[in-house]
Short mmCIF file of C-alpha atoms in Angstrom, two decimals:
data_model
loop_
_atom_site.label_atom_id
_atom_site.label_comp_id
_atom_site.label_asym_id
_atom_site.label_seq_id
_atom_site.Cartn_x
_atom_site.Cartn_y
_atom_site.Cartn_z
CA UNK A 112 52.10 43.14 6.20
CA UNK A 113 52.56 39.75 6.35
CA UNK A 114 56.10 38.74 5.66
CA UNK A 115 57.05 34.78 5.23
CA UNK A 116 60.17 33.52 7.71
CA UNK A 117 61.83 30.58 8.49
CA UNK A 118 61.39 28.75 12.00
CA UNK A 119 64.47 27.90 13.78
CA UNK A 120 64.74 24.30 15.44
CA UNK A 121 67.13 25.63 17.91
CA UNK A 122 66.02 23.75 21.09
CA UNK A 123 64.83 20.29 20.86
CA UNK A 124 61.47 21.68 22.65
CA UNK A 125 60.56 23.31 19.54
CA UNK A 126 59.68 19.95 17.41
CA UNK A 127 56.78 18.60 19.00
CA UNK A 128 53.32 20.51 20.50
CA UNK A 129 51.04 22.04 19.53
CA UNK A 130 50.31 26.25 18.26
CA UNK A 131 52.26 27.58 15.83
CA UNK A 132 55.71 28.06 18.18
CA UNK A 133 56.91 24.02 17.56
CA UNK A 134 57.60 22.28 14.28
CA UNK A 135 54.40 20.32 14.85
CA UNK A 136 51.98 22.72 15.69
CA UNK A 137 53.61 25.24 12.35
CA UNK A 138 52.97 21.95 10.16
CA UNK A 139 49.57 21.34 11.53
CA UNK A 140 48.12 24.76 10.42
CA UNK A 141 49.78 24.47 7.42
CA UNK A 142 48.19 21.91 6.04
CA UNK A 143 45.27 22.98 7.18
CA UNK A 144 45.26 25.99 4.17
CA UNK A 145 44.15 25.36 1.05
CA UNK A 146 46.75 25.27 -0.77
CA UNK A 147 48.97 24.20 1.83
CA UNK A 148 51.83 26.62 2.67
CA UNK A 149 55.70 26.28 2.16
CA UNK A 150 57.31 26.19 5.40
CA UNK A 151 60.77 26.32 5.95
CA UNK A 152 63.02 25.38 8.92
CA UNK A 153 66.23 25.72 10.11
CA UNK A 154 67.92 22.49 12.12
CA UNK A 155 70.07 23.75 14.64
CA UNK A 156 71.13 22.26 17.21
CA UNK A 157 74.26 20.01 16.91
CA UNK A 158 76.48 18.77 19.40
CA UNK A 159 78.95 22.01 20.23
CA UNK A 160 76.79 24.24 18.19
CA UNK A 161 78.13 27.75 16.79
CA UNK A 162 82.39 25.99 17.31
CA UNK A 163 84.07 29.67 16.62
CA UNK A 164 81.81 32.38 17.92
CA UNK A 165 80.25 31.03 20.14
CA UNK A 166 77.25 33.27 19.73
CA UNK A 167 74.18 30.91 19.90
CA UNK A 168 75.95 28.04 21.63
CA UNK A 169 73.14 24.86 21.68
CA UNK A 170 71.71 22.75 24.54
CA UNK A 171 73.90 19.51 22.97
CA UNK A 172 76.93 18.99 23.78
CA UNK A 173 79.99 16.18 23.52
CA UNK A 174 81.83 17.05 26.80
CA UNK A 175 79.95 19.72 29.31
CA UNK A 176 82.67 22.46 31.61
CA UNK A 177 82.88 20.82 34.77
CA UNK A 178 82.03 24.07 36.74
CA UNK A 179 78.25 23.26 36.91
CA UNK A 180 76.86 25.87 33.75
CA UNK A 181 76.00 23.48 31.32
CA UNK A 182 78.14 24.78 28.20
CA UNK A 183 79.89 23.14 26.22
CA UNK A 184 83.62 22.11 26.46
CA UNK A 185 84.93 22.55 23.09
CA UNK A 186 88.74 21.87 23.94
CA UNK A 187 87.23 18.13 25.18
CA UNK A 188 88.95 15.24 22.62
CA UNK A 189 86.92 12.45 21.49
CA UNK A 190 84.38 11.11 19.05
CA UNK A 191 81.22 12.62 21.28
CA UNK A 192 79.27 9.37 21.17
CA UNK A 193 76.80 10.46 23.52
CA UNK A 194 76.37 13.91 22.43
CA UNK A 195 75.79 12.69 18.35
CA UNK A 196 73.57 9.78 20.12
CA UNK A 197 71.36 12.60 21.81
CA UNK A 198 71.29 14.12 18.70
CA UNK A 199 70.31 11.47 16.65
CA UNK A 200 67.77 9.93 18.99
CA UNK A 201 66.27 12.85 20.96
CA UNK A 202 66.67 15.57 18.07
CA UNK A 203 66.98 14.22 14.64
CA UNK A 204 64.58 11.03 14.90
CA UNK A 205 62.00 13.57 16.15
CA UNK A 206 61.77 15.90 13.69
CA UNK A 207 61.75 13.18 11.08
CA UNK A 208 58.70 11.40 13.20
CA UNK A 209 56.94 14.85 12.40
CA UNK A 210 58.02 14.89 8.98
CA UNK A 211 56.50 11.70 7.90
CA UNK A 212 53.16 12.77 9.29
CA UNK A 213 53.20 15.85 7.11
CA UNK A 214 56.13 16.04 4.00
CA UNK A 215 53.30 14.66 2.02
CA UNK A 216 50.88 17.06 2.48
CA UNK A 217 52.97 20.52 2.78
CA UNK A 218 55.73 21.67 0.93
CA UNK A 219 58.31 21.91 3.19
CA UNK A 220 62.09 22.83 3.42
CA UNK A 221 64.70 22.39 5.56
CA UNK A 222 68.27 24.18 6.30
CA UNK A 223 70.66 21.99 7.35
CA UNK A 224 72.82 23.21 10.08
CA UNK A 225 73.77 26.95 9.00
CA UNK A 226 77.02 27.82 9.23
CA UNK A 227 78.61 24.37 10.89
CA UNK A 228 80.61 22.82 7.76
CA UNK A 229 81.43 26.35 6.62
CA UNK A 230 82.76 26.60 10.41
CA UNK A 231 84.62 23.60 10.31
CA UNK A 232 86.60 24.48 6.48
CA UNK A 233 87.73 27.67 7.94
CA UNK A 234 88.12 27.85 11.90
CA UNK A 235 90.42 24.07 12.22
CA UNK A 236 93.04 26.58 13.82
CA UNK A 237 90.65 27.01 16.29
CA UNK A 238 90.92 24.58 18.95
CA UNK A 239 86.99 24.98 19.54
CA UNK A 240 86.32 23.93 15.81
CA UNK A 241 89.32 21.89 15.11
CA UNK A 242 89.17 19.42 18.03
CA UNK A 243 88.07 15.52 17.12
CA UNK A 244 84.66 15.64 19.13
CA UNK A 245 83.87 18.89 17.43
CA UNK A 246 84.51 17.56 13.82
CA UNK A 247 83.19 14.77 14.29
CA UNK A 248 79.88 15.78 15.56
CA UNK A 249 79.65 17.48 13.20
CA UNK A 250 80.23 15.63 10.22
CA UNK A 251 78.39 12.52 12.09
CA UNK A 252 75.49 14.83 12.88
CA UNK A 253 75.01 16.45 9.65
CA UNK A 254 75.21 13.12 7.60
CA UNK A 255 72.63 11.79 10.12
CA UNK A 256 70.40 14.55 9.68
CA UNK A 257 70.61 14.48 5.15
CA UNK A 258 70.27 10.49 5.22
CA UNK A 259 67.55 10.44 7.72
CA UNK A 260 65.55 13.05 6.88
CA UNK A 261 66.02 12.31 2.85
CA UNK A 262 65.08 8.66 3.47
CA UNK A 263 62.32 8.87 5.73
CA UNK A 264 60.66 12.20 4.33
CA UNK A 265 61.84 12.36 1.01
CA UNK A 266 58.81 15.00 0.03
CA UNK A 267 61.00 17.64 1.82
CA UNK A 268 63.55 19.78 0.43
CA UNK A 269 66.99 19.92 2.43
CA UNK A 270 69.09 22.54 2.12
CA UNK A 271 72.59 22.25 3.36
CA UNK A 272 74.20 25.25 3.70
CA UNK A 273 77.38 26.43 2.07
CA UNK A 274 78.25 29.86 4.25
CA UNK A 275 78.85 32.67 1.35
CA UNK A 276 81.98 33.75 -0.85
CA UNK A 277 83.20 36.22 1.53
CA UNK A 278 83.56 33.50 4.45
CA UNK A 279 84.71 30.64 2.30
CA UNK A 280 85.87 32.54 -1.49
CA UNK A 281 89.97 31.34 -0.26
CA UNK A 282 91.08 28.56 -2.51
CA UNK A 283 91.84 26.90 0.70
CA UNK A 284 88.80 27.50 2.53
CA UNK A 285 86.73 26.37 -0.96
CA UNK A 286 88.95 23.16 -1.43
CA UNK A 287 88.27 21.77 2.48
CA UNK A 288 84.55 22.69 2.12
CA UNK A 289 84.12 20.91 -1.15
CA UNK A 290 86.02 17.59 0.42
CA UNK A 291 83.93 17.87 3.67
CA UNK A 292 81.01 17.76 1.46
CA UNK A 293 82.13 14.95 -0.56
CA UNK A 294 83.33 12.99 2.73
CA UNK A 295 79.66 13.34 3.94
CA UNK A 296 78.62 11.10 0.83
CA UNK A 297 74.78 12.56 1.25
CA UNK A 298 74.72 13.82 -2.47
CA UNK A 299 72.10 11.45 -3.07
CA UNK A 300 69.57 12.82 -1.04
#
């Protein structure tokens, strides 16, 4: 049985290469069907990735522990300059180089950051979430990722995800998504 599934641009390692386990490679055999196939991926991997659970925490971060690990310190202030500058320049601007090579050719989707804006409507009590590097990675990195991708690859379908009723259904929670959204100003794209 062959089932169709989404490919999740967790690690910046995934974009480019060749095979069928980076962006590049999946795009590649794509287009080489007839038709083309849809292929969808997920873009994951902001700057203090996965804020409240801290279940799938990414490889980018605005302010690393100082005890040698590599993870993230989520109760660091700032604006995380050089962790949104990694992700624009060594993330982002990648997968949109791969993008304009193929957007044109195969129908393609992506998911914009699962779960991150829901995150930050509904976990600001949580120092991890609500911090300024945090937010603003976020919302820096997200708009980013829309603008870029829309404007450089407009043939592909973005996605950016909204969580479900259950997470953000509180007037509260619904009111604070739907003005992050709005602050992003990517409705355009």
């Amino acid at each position: 049985i062959k089932v169709p599934s989404a490919y999740w641009l967790d690690t910046k390692s995934k974009i480019r290469g060749e095979g069928t386990k980076t962006m590049e490679g999946i795009l590649k055999d794509a287009a080489a069907k007839s038709p083309p196939q849809l292929v969808t991926f997920i873009v994951y991997d902001l700057p203090n990735r996965d804020c409240h659970a801290k279940a799938s925490n990414g490889e980018i971060c605005c302010a690393y522990l100082t005890d040698g690990s590599g993870r993230c310190d989520y109760n660091a202030p700032g604006d995380c300059a050089a962790g949104v500058e990694e992700y624009k320049s060594q993330y982002i601007d990648e997968i949109v180089s791969v993008l304009q090579e193929y957007h044109d050719k195969v129908p393609i989707v992506l998911v914009i950051e699962p779960d991150s804006l829901p995150n930050l409507s509904t976990n600001r009590a949580d120092a991890r979430c609500g911090n300024s590097a945090t937010v603003a990675a976020y919302k820096t990195g997200i708009t980013y990722a829309v603008q870029r991708i829309g404007e450089m690859a407009p043939g592909a379908s973005i996605y950016l995800d909204a969580g479900h009723g259950g997470w953000l259904g509180w007037k509260n929670n619904m009111q604070d998504f739907v003005l992050t959204i709005q602050g992003l100003g990517v409705a355009q794209h």
